[in-house]
Short mmCIF file of C-alpha atoms and ligand atoms in Angstrom, two decimals:
data_model
loop_
_atom_site.label_atom_id
_atom_site.label_comp_id
_atom_site.label_asym_id
_atom_site.label_seq_id
_atom_site.Cartn_x
_atom_site.Cartn_y
_atom_site.Cartn_z
CA MET A 1 -38.37 -105.69 -92.82
CA GLU A 2 -40.20 -108.78 -93.81
CA PHE A 3 -37.14 -110.65 -94.82
CA LEU A 4 -35.62 -110.29 -91.41
CA ASP A 5 -38.87 -111.44 -89.83
CA ASN A 6 -38.68 -114.56 -91.95
CA LEU A 7 -35.18 -115.27 -90.92
CA VAL A 8 -35.96 -115.15 -87.26
CA LEU A 9 -37.42 -118.02 -85.23
CA PRO A 10 -39.63 -117.43 -82.12
CA GLN A 11 -37.58 -117.20 -79.05
CA SER A 12 -37.89 -118.74 -75.56
CA ALA A 13 -38.73 -116.58 -72.61
CA GLU A 14 -35.11 -116.90 -71.26
CA HIS A 15 -33.69 -115.88 -74.58
CA ILE A 16 -35.96 -112.84 -74.71
CA SER A 17 -34.81 -111.51 -71.41
CA LEU A 18 -31.32 -112.16 -72.40
CA LEU A 19 -31.87 -109.89 -75.48
CA HIS A 20 -33.14 -107.16 -73.17
CA TYR A 21 -29.90 -107.21 -71.20
CA MET A 22 -27.87 -107.21 -74.45
CA THR A 23 -29.80 -104.17 -75.73
CA MET A 24 -28.75 -102.39 -72.55
CA LEU A 25 -25.11 -103.28 -72.85
CA ILE A 26 -25.09 -102.11 -76.51
CA LEU A 27 -26.68 -98.87 -75.66
CA PHE A 28 -24.08 -98.19 -72.99
CA LEU A 29 -21.47 -98.41 -75.71
CA PHE A 30 -23.39 -96.70 -78.42
CA LEU A 31 -25.14 -93.82 -76.79
CA PRO A 32 -22.22 -92.05 -75.15
CA PHE A 33 -20.18 -92.36 -78.28
CA ILE A 34 -22.80 -91.17 -80.78
CA SER A 35 -23.81 -88.34 -78.50
CA MET A 36 -20.27 -87.20 -78.23
CA VAL A 37 -19.65 -87.31 -81.91
CA LEU A 38 -22.91 -85.43 -82.53
CA GLY A 39 -22.19 -82.71 -80.01
CA GLY A 40 -18.43 -82.53 -80.77
CA ALA A 41 -18.89 -82.23 -84.49
CA THR A 42 -21.56 -79.61 -84.17
CA LEU A 43 -19.46 -77.40 -81.85
CA SER A 44 -16.29 -78.01 -83.90
CA ILE A 45 -18.01 -76.89 -87.06
CA PHE A 46 -19.58 -73.89 -85.30
CA TYR A 47 -16.28 -72.74 -84.01
CA LYS A 48 -14.47 -73.43 -87.34
CA ILE A 49 -16.91 -71.16 -89.15
CA LYS A 50 -16.71 -68.53 -86.45
CA GLY A 51 -12.92 -68.69 -86.47
CA LEU A 52 -12.85 -68.17 -90.29
CA LYS A 53 -15.28 -65.30 -90.22
CA GLU A 54 -13.45 -63.48 -87.45
CA ASN A 55 -9.96 -64.74 -88.39
CA ASN A 56 -9.52 -65.82 -84.86
CA SER A 57 -6.95 -68.59 -84.27
CA THR A 58 -8.22 -69.53 -80.83
CA TYR A 59 -11.56 -70.53 -82.27
CA LYS A 60 -9.80 -72.50 -85.02
CA GLN A 61 -7.65 -74.32 -82.48
CA PHE A 62 -10.70 -75.04 -80.30
CA SER A 63 -12.59 -76.39 -83.30
CA LYS A 64 -9.69 -78.80 -84.04
CA ASP A 65 -9.38 -79.94 -80.41
CA LEU A 66 -13.16 -80.51 -80.20
CA ILE A 67 -13.31 -82.93 -83.09
CA GLU A 68 -10.18 -84.73 -82.05
CA ILE A 69 -11.42 -85.42 -78.53
CA THR A 70 -14.94 -86.41 -79.33
CA THR A 71 -14.20 -88.80 -82.34
CA ILE A 72 -11.39 -90.70 -80.43
CA ASN A 73 -10.08 -92.54 -83.49
CA LYS A 74 -11.20 -94.16 -86.71
CA SER A 75 -11.75 -97.64 -85.34
CA SER A 76 -13.92 -96.36 -82.43
CA GLY A 77 -16.24 -95.09 -85.19
CA VAL A 78 -16.74 -98.74 -86.43
CA ILE A 79 -16.70 -100.46 -82.94
CA LEU A 80 -18.83 -97.93 -80.98
CA GLY A 81 -20.91 -96.35 -83.79
CA MET A 82 -21.67 -98.85 -86.56
CA VAL A 83 -21.53 -102.33 -84.94
CA PRO A 84 -23.85 -101.49 -82.05
CA ILE A 85 -26.58 -100.21 -84.15
CA LEU A 86 -26.45 -103.14 -86.58
CA ALA A 87 -26.66 -105.40 -83.47
CA LEU A 88 -29.67 -103.46 -82.29
CA VAL A 89 -31.38 -104.11 -85.77
CA LEU A 90 -30.86 -107.85 -85.23
CA ILE A 91 -31.93 -107.90 -81.61
CA PHE A 92 -35.07 -105.89 -82.28
CA SER A 93 -36.01 -108.06 -85.12
CA GLN A 94 -36.10 -110.92 -82.58
CA LEU A 95 -37.86 -108.99 -79.83
CA LEU A 96 -40.55 -107.62 -82.23
CA HIS A 97 -40.65 -110.69 -84.34
CA THR A 98 -44.08 -110.81 -86.21
CA ALA A 99 -45.17 -107.61 -84.42
CA ASN A 100 -44.88 -105.58 -87.67
CA SER A 101 -43.27 -102.69 -85.74
CA PRO A 102 -41.73 -99.96 -87.92
CA SER A 103 -38.98 -99.95 -85.43
CA ILE A 104 -36.74 -102.24 -87.38
CA TRP A 105 -37.07 -100.14 -90.57
CA TYR A 106 -36.17 -96.94 -88.63
CA LEU A 107 -33.22 -98.60 -86.93
CA SER A 108 -31.89 -99.87 -90.30
CA VAL A 109 -32.14 -96.40 -91.92
CA SER A 110 -30.28 -95.12 -88.85
CA PHE A 111 -27.54 -97.67 -89.36
CA ILE A 112 -27.09 -96.55 -92.92
CA SER A 113 -27.02 -92.87 -92.20
CA ILE A 114 -24.71 -93.38 -89.20
CA THR A 115 -22.25 -95.21 -91.36
CA VAL A 116 -22.27 -92.47 -93.99
CA GLY A 117 -22.31 -89.65 -91.38
CA LEU A 118 -19.30 -91.03 -89.55
CA ILE A 119 -17.23 -91.48 -92.75
CA TYR A 120 -17.86 -87.84 -93.50
CA ILE A 121 -17.04 -86.68 -89.94
CA TYR A 122 -13.73 -88.61 -89.92
CA VAL A 123 -12.90 -87.11 -93.38
CA TYR A 124 -13.64 -83.80 -91.89
CA ARG A 125 -11.42 -84.53 -88.83
CA TYR A 126 -8.47 -85.64 -90.82
CA SER A 127 -8.70 -83.07 -93.62
CA LEU A 128 -8.67 -80.38 -90.90
CA SER A 129 -5.10 -81.47 -90.06
CA PHE A 130 -4.11 -81.76 -93.72
CA LYS A 131 -5.25 -78.31 -94.44
CA ASP A 132 -3.24 -76.98 -91.56
CA ILE A 133 -0.16 -78.93 -92.77
CA PHE A 134 -0.50 -77.54 -96.27
CA ASP A 135 -1.06 -74.11 -94.92
CA SER A 136 1.89 -74.06 -92.66
CA VAL A 137 4.29 -75.67 -95.22
CA GLY A 138 3.11 -73.23 -97.95
CA SER A 139 3.72 -70.20 -95.73
CA ALA A 140 6.92 -71.36 -94.02
CA GLN A 141 8.78 -71.95 -97.29
CA LYS A 142 9.38 -68.25 -98.12
CA ASP A 143 12.32 -68.77 -100.41
CA VAL A 144 11.11 -71.82 -102.40
CA ASN A 145 10.18 -71.17 -106.01
CA HIS A 146 6.99 -69.67 -107.04
CA GLU A 147 5.56 -72.85 -108.73
CA LEU A 148 5.84 -74.99 -105.50
CA LYS A 149 4.20 -72.28 -103.53
CA GLU A 150 1.30 -72.22 -105.95
CA GLN A 151 1.02 -76.00 -105.68
CA PHE A 152 0.85 -75.84 -101.97
CA SER A 153 -1.83 -73.28 -101.84
CA SER A 154 -3.86 -75.29 -104.36
CA TYR A 155 -3.57 -78.37 -102.24
CA SER A 156 -4.56 -76.34 -99.18
CA GLU A 157 -7.49 -74.89 -101.14
CA ARG A 158 -8.72 -78.38 -102.14
CA ALA A 159 -8.30 -79.63 -98.57
CA LYS A 160 -10.38 -76.72 -97.43
CA ILE A 161 -13.24 -77.52 -99.82
CA VAL A 162 -13.17 -81.31 -98.74
CA ASN A 163 -13.18 -80.13 -95.18
CA ASN A 164 -16.10 -77.82 -95.50
CA LYS A 165 -18.19 -80.19 -97.47
CA SER A 166 -17.55 -83.32 -95.36
CA GLY A 167 -18.25 -81.46 -92.12
CA VAL A 168 -21.63 -80.25 -93.19
CA TRP A 169 -22.71 -83.55 -94.84
CA GLY A 170 -21.42 -85.40 -91.83
CA LEU A 171 -23.64 -83.28 -89.60
CA ILE A 172 -26.66 -83.77 -91.81
CA PHE A 173 -26.44 -87.50 -91.82
CA LEU A 174 -25.66 -87.73 -88.11
CA TYR A 175 -28.78 -85.65 -87.16
CA LEU A 176 -30.81 -87.75 -89.52
CA ALA A 177 -29.34 -90.90 -88.11
CA THR A 178 -30.11 -90.02 -84.53
CA TYR A 179 -33.68 -89.00 -85.48
CA PHE A 180 -34.23 -92.43 -87.00
CA TYR A 181 -32.51 -94.06 -84.11
CA VAL A 182 -34.90 -92.27 -81.66
CA ALA A 183 -37.86 -93.18 -83.79
CA GLY A 184 -36.78 -96.77 -83.82
CA ILE A 185 -36.54 -96.99 -80.02
CA THR A 186 -39.77 -95.09 -79.63
CA ALA A 187 -41.65 -97.28 -82.05
CA ALA A 188 -40.65 -100.24 -79.97
CA PHE A 189 -42.43 -98.61 -76.97
CA SER A 190 -45.49 -97.61 -78.84
CA THR A 191 -47.51 -100.72 -79.44
CA GLU A 192 -50.16 -98.65 -81.28
CA THR A 193 -47.70 -98.22 -84.17
CA TRP A 194 -47.27 -101.84 -84.69
CA GLY A 195 -48.82 -103.18 -87.80
CA VAL A 196 -49.74 -99.69 -89.04
CA LYS A 197 -48.31 -98.85 -92.40
CA SER A 198 -45.72 -96.27 -91.55
CA SER A 199 -44.90 -93.33 -93.85
CA ILE A 200 -42.44 -90.46 -93.67
CA LEU A 201 -45.41 -88.40 -92.67
CA ASN A 202 -46.16 -90.00 -89.41
CA LEU A 203 -42.37 -90.13 -88.74
CA VAL A 204 -42.08 -86.28 -88.88
CA SER A 205 -45.46 -85.47 -87.38
CA SER A 206 -44.95 -87.57 -84.24
CA TRP A 207 -44.49 -85.44 -81.09
CA GLU A 208 -43.43 -88.40 -79.22
CA ILE A 209 -40.42 -88.88 -81.51
CA PHE A 210 -39.69 -85.18 -81.84
CA PHE A 211 -39.55 -84.55 -78.06
CA ARG A 212 -37.44 -87.58 -77.34
CA TRP A 213 -35.12 -86.51 -80.17
CA ILE A 214 -34.72 -82.93 -78.73
CA HIS A 215 -34.11 -84.63 -75.47
CA PHE A 216 -31.41 -86.66 -77.10
CA VAL A 217 -29.73 -83.76 -78.83
CA ILE A 218 -29.62 -81.61 -75.63
CA GLY A 219 -28.27 -84.68 -73.77
CA SER A 220 -25.56 -84.98 -76.38
CA PHE A 221 -24.34 -81.47 -75.87
CA ILE A 222 -24.23 -81.93 -72.04
CA LEU A 223 -22.24 -85.14 -72.34
CA THR A 224 -19.92 -83.59 -74.89
CA GLY A 225 -19.28 -80.61 -72.68
CA THR A 226 -18.30 -82.69 -69.74
CA VAL A 227 -16.19 -85.04 -71.85
CA VAL A 228 -14.20 -82.03 -73.27
CA LEU A 229 -13.65 -80.60 -69.74
CA PHE A 230 -12.63 -84.03 -68.50
CA ASN A 231 -10.11 -84.43 -71.33
CA PHE A 232 -8.63 -80.90 -70.90
CA PHE A 233 -8.50 -80.62 -67.15
CA TYR A 234 -8.66 -84.14 -65.49
CA TRP A 235 -7.39 -86.83 -67.74
CA GLU A 236 -3.83 -87.69 -66.81
CA GLY A 237 -3.73 -84.63 -64.49
CA GLY A 238 -5.01 -82.32 -67.21
CA ARG A 239 -3.15 -80.92 -70.32
CA LYS A 240 0.18 -79.48 -69.47
CA ASN A 241 0.97 -77.34 -72.46
CA LEU A 242 -2.09 -75.03 -72.29
CA THR A 243 -1.63 -71.25 -72.14
CA GLN A 244 -3.55 -69.78 -69.23
CA GLU A 245 -5.61 -67.77 -71.77
CA TYR A 246 -6.67 -70.78 -73.84
CA SER A 247 -7.41 -72.81 -70.73
CA ASN A 248 -9.77 -70.16 -69.51
CA PHE A 249 -11.36 -69.83 -72.85
CA VAL A 250 -12.10 -73.50 -73.00
CA ARG A 251 -13.46 -73.63 -69.46
CA ASP A 252 -15.75 -70.65 -69.87
CA ARG A 253 -17.03 -71.64 -73.25
CA ILE A 254 -17.74 -75.25 -72.44
CA THR A 255 -19.29 -74.61 -68.98
CA SER A 256 -21.59 -71.96 -70.38
CA HIS A 257 -22.63 -74.06 -73.31
CA THR A 258 -23.31 -76.97 -71.17
CA LEU A 259 -25.30 -74.96 -68.63
CA ILE A 260 -27.43 -73.33 -71.35
CA ASN A 261 -28.34 -76.69 -72.62
CA GLY A 262 -28.92 -77.94 -69.10
CA ALA A 263 -31.45 -75.32 -68.57
CA PHE A 264 -33.62 -76.79 -71.33
CA LEU A 265 -33.14 -80.30 -70.37
CA PRO A 266 -35.76 -80.70 -67.63
CA ILE A 267 -38.47 -79.36 -70.05
CA ALA A 268 -37.32 -81.75 -72.74
CA ILE A 269 -37.29 -84.61 -70.28
CA LEU A 270 -40.75 -83.88 -69.03
CA LEU A 271 -42.26 -83.49 -72.49
CA SER A 272 -40.65 -86.62 -73.77
CA VAL A 273 -41.77 -88.66 -70.69
CA PHE A 274 -45.38 -87.41 -70.96
CA ALA A 275 -45.46 -88.11 -74.76
CA LEU A 276 -44.79 -91.81 -73.98
CA PRO A 277 -47.70 -94.17 -74.20
CA SER A 278 -49.02 -95.38 -70.81
CA SER A 279 -48.10 -99.05 -71.69
CA ALA A 280 -44.59 -98.05 -71.37
CA LEU A 281 -44.68 -96.35 -68.02
CA SER A 282 -44.14 -97.87 -64.61
CA VAL A 283 -43.04 -96.86 -61.13
CA ASN A 284 -39.55 -98.22 -61.85
CA PHE A 285 -39.43 -96.11 -64.97
CA PHE A 286 -40.17 -92.91 -63.11
CA GLY A 287 -37.74 -93.80 -60.29
CA LEU A 288 -34.88 -94.27 -62.82
CA VAL A 289 -35.63 -91.04 -64.65
CA LEU A 290 -35.72 -89.21 -61.35
CA ILE A 291 -32.35 -90.59 -60.31
CA GLY A 292 -30.89 -89.56 -63.63
CA LEU A 293 -32.23 -86.07 -63.16
CA VAL A 294 -30.85 -85.66 -59.63
CA LEU A 295 -27.37 -86.75 -60.82
CA LEU A 296 -27.56 -84.20 -63.67
CA PHE A 297 -28.65 -81.51 -61.18
CA ILE A 298 -25.55 -82.12 -59.12
CA ALA A 299 -23.39 -82.04 -62.16
CA PHE A 300 -24.88 -78.69 -63.32
CA HIS A 301 -24.21 -77.27 -59.84
CA MET A 302 -20.53 -78.19 -60.15
CA LEU A 303 -20.32 -76.66 -63.60
CA TYR A 304 -21.84 -73.46 -62.34
CA ASP A 305 -19.31 -73.38 -59.52
CA MET A 306 -16.47 -73.69 -62.00
CA LEU A 307 -17.84 -70.98 -64.12
CA LYS A 308 -18.41 -68.64 -61.31
CA ASN A 309 -15.25 -69.24 -59.27
CA GLN A 310 -13.00 -69.66 -62.22
CA HIS A 311 -11.57 -73.10 -61.59
CA THR A 312 -11.63 -76.52 -63.13
CA LYS A 313 -11.63 -78.78 -60.04
CA HIS A 314 -14.90 -80.52 -60.71
CA SER A 315 -14.10 -81.59 -64.36
CA GLY A 316 -13.68 -85.26 -63.36
CA SER A 317 -16.67 -85.60 -61.12
CA ALA A 318 -19.01 -83.61 -63.38
CA PHE A 319 -18.24 -86.06 -66.30
CA LEU A 320 -18.78 -89.14 -64.13
CA LEU A 321 -22.10 -87.80 -62.84
CA VAL A 322 -23.35 -87.09 -66.34
CA LEU A 323 -22.16 -90.50 -67.43
CA PHE A 324 -24.06 -92.24 -64.63
CA SER A 325 -27.14 -90.15 -65.30
CA LEU A 326 -27.03 -91.31 -68.90
CA ILE A 327 -26.68 -94.92 -67.67
CA PHE A 328 -29.87 -94.42 -65.61
CA ILE A 329 -31.70 -92.89 -68.69
CA VAL A 330 -30.67 -95.93 -70.69
CA ILE A 331 -31.98 -98.44 -68.04
CA SER A 332 -35.18 -96.48 -67.90
CA ASP A 333 -35.55 -96.64 -71.66
CA GLN A 334 -34.96 -100.31 -71.47
CA THR A 335 -37.62 -100.68 -68.71
CA ALA A 336 -40.08 -98.88 -70.93
CA ILE A 337 -39.34 -101.21 -73.81
CA ASN A 338 -39.67 -104.17 -71.47
CA ASN A 339 -43.01 -102.86 -70.14
CA SER A 340 -44.52 -102.38 -73.54
CA THR A 341 -43.29 -105.53 -75.13
CA LYS A 342 -44.28 -107.68 -72.12
CA LYS A 343 -47.37 -108.99 -73.89
CA HIS A 344 -45.63 -109.50 -77.17
CA SER A 345 -42.75 -111.40 -75.45
CA VAL A 346 -45.35 -113.82 -73.94
CA VAL A 347 -46.84 -114.41 -77.43
CA LEU A 348 -43.34 -115.06 -78.82
CA ALA A 349 -42.49 -117.53 -75.93
CA ALA A 350 -45.75 -119.37 -76.60
CA GLN A 351 -44.93 -119.57 -80.29
CA PHE A 352 -41.49 -120.88 -79.34
CA GLU A 353 -43.07 -123.71 -77.24
CA GLU A 354 -45.34 -124.56 -80.01
CA SER A 355 -42.56 -124.71 -82.64
CA LEU A 356 -40.57 -126.83 -80.21
CA VAL A 357 -43.36 -129.33 -80.03
CA GLN A 358 -43.56 -129.45 -83.73
CA LEU A 359 -39.81 -129.86 -84.17
CA LYS A 360 -39.86 -132.74 -81.70
CA ALA A 361 -42.79 -134.40 -83.53
CA ALA A 362 -40.91 -134.03 -86.86
CA SER A 363 -37.73 -135.52 -85.56
CA GLY A 364 -39.47 -138.09 -83.28
CA GLY A 365 -40.46 -139.99 -86.40
CA VAL A 366 -44.28 -140.69 -86.46
CA GLY A 367 -44.52 -138.96 -89.87
CA ALA A 368 -45.80 -140.84 -93.00
CA ILE A 369 -42.55 -140.28 -94.89
CA SER A 370 -40.43 -142.29 -92.59
CA GLY A 371 -43.05 -144.96 -92.41
CA LEU A 372 -43.06 -145.28 -96.09
CA GLU A 373 -39.28 -145.41 -96.21
CA ILE A 374 -39.08 -148.15 -93.62
CA TYR A 375 -41.75 -150.07 -95.33
CA ASN A 376 -39.99 -150.05 -98.66
CA THR A 377 -36.67 -151.14 -97.25
CA LYS A 378 -37.78 -153.65 -94.65
CA CYS A 379 -41.19 -155.06 -95.65
CA ALA A 380 -41.94 -154.70 -99.37
CA ALA A 381 -39.67 -157.73 -100.17
CA CYS A 382 -42.28 -160.02 -98.60
CA HIS A 383 -45.52 -158.04 -98.65
CA GLN A 384 -47.84 -156.33 -100.97
CA PHE A 385 -51.08 -154.75 -99.90
CA ASP A 386 -53.37 -156.69 -102.30
CA ARG A 387 -51.47 -159.73 -103.39
CA LYS A 388 -49.84 -162.75 -101.64
CA LEU A 389 -46.06 -162.72 -101.78
CA VAL A 390 -43.90 -164.50 -99.17
CA GLY A 391 -46.29 -163.14 -96.63
CA PRO A 392 -50.07 -162.62 -96.75
CA PRO A 393 -51.60 -159.53 -98.42
CA HIS A 394 -52.07 -156.64 -95.99
CA LYS A 395 -55.62 -155.92 -96.95
CA GLU A 396 -56.58 -159.39 -95.64
CA VAL A 397 -54.59 -159.46 -92.39
CA LEU A 398 -54.72 -155.86 -91.18
CA VAL A 399 -58.45 -155.76 -90.61
CA LYS A 400 -58.02 -157.16 -87.08
CA TYR A 401 -55.56 -154.45 -86.22
CA GLU A 402 -57.85 -151.61 -87.21
CA GLY A 403 -57.96 -149.13 -84.28
CA ASP A 404 -55.37 -151.09 -82.31
CA ILE A 405 -52.00 -149.90 -83.47
CA ASP A 406 -50.35 -151.01 -80.32
CA LYS A 407 -51.18 -154.65 -80.97
CA LEU A 408 -49.71 -154.19 -84.54
CA VAL A 409 -46.50 -152.54 -83.28
CA ALA A 410 -46.16 -155.47 -80.90
CA PHE A 411 -46.46 -158.01 -83.76
CA ILE A 412 -43.96 -156.22 -85.89
CA ASN A 413 -41.42 -156.05 -83.12
CA ASN A 414 -41.98 -159.62 -82.15
CA PRO A 415 -43.88 -161.63 -84.86
CA THR A 416 -45.68 -164.78 -83.59
CA LYS A 417 -46.91 -167.65 -85.69
CA VAL A 418 -50.43 -166.80 -86.95
CA ASP A 419 -51.47 -168.73 -90.14
CA PRO A 420 -50.35 -172.35 -90.77
CA ALA A 421 -50.48 -171.56 -94.58
CA TYR A 422 -47.48 -169.39 -94.20
CA PRO A 423 -43.95 -169.76 -92.84
CA PRO A 424 -43.38 -167.63 -89.65
CA MET A 425 -42.35 -163.99 -90.20
CA PRO A 426 -38.74 -163.17 -89.10
CA ALA A 427 -38.30 -160.22 -86.71
CA GLN A 428 -37.03 -157.15 -88.55
CA GLY A 429 -35.07 -155.48 -85.78
CA LEU A 430 -36.76 -152.15 -85.82
CA LYS A 431 -36.42 -149.51 -83.25
CA PRO A 432 -39.69 -148.80 -81.29
CA ASN A 433 -40.43 -145.46 -83.07
CA GLU A 434 -39.60 -147.12 -86.39
CA ALA A 435 -42.08 -149.88 -85.79
CA LYS A 436 -44.67 -147.30 -84.77
CA ALA A 437 -44.12 -145.29 -87.91
CA VAL A 438 -44.37 -148.28 -90.18
CA ALA A 439 -47.47 -149.55 -88.39
CA LYS A 440 -49.15 -146.15 -88.75
CA TYR A 441 -48.22 -146.15 -92.39
CA ILE A 442 -49.66 -149.57 -93.34
CA LEU A 443 -52.85 -148.87 -91.36
CA GLU A 444 -53.43 -145.67 -93.35
CA GLU A 445 -52.28 -147.18 -96.66
CA VAL A 446 -54.50 -150.28 -96.38
CA ARG A 447 -57.73 -148.12 -96.29
CA LYS A 448 -57.17 -147.34 -100.05
CA TYR A 449 -57.72 -150.97 -100.93
C1 LIG B 1 -38.94 -162.29 -94.85
C2 LIG B 1 -40.29 -162.03 -95.33
C3 LIG B 1 -41.12 -161.00 -94.47
C4 LIG B 1 -40.67 -159.74 -94.29
C5 LIG B 1 -39.42 -159.04 -94.55
C6 LIG B 1 -41.79 -159.10 -93.48
N1 LIG B 1 -42.82 -160.01 -93.35
FE1 LIG B 1 -44.55 -159.71 -92.43
N2 LIG B 1 -45.07 -161.58 -92.75
C7 LIG B 1 -44.36 -162.58 -93.40
C8 LIG B 1 -45.05 -163.86 -93.27
C9 LIG B 1 -44.46 -165.07 -93.91
C10 LIG B 1 -46.15 -163.67 -92.58
C11 LIG B 1 -47.20 -164.65 -92.14
C12 LIG B 1 -46.81 -165.13 -90.76
C13 LIG B 1 -47.88 -165.93 -90.06
O1 LIG B 1 -49.00 -166.07 -90.57
O2 LIG B 1 -47.56 -166.59 -89.17
C14 LIG B 1 -46.27 -162.25 -92.34
C15 LIG B 1 -47.28 -161.64 -91.57
C16 LIG B 1 -47.35 -160.33 -91.40
C17 LIG B 1 -48.52 -159.62 -90.84
C18 LIG B 1 -49.78 -160.30 -90.42
C19 LIG B 1 -49.72 -160.65 -89.08
C20 LIG B 1 -51.11 -161.30 -88.61
O3 LIG B 1 -51.40 -161.20 -87.43
O4 LIG B 1 -51.73 -162.02 -89.47
C21 LIG B 1 -48.26 -158.40 -90.72
C22 LIG B 1 -49.19 -157.16 -90.30
C23 LIG B 1 -46.89 -158.18 -91.31
N3 LIG B 1 -46.39 -159.36 -91.70
C24 LIG B 1 -46.24 -156.96 -91.38
C25 LIG B 1 -44.98 -156.84 -91.77
C26 LIG B 1 -44.20 -155.58 -91.74
C27 LIG B 1 -44.76 -154.26 -91.17
C28 LIG B 1 -43.00 -155.82 -92.08
C29 LIG B 1 -41.87 -154.91 -92.27
C30 LIG B 1 -41.36 -154.21 -91.07
C31 LIG B 1 -42.94 -157.16 -92.51
N4 LIG B 1 -44.09 -157.78 -92.23
C32 LIG B 1 -41.76 -157.83 -93.00
C33 LIG B 1 -43.10 -162.33 -93.97
C34 LIG B 1 -42.43 -161.19 -93.91
#
């Protein structure tokens, strides 16, 4: 993204470390939300299809509950889904300024497909309710005329088509978006990808990105599972209007889904950690990953207990443990980015110092332009370079100041009587840096004569 690179100025060391903290904060908002939507939408669509095939109303209800819990509401899609990833694009274009990392490209693609994906998913969510409304109205009105009934069934049919399509497209875009998101973060770690022309080929052929993405997807399902349990059985004391049968169904389904995913997680984490470049690794990094894993392990233990002993007591704590483990994973990711961009940050900070010096020089006023300006307004009325005016021609009198600009500055600030053939020169009331600028200008200019 060259145009972003051109917009960005080099940053100071303090600013860079601030950017790292901001990235972490943004990920705390973004990751839980997008994981939840990904997991929730996948499970919802899975159970919807299953419900239609087997004509099972429990599955259909479950599908609706899943998508309602995990997408929260429309504005959260914007605040927790779209805004954070856009902010990431801007932050990374500062952190990786002039590094030519493909990271910013990937994150921008991710932003676009997240936007499209979320729109589809929210259409899916709301059309699911519409379809139900049309269905129930259509079937409840037994004695209304035939025409009206027809109309309702055609609305319901259309809502169904919208619903099916938007769900599937939403999933496609969300999976694509998360792949690009993971690729963007991974490219920030992998200094060897910087400056290399990236193509779709090295995007899909990178094991590093692939393993990390699998890790992400599995993590999403685990988080989604505990969020659903939390919502059903813990939040505000748990849902009151559940039938025992449905409540058991939700508990058993969700705990077993989550545990199956959990079984794959350690392998996914190991593979994704070992696929990382050594520049990204550090003792801190391993420590953080380890803490994250231990928390997950305790959470799985609780879920297993709930499944085996048929209760929902741990719904709250399992969710919190998974959330904390996610936080540790985010911090470990951030540590890895920090480790691998360390060198680059030093380069950026040095560039910043340099541009600061240049900026000061430009505004400090020893440039030729301001010297010329001052000369034209303050001196040219009495002086020319090669001709006598009120004062002597510069080419005659400046010889003695050659190589001694300070002496000339002193004269301009405070003219003393020199040549009896001329009247004394009045002081021009210049500021010290103005006097210096004009002295520099006339000394350079006089060489042309
Ligand atoms: C009102 C007319 C006037 C203005 C305006 C004026 N000068 Fe002069 N300048 C003179 C005169 C008259 C002399 C000769 C003074 C002398 O020999 O004692 C002179 C002498 C000089 C000399 C020669 C000094 C020497 O050691 O022989 C320099 C250099 C000079 N001026 C630079 C400037 C610069 C730079 C400015 C503008 C910031 C400026 N002058 C503005 C009238 C002026």
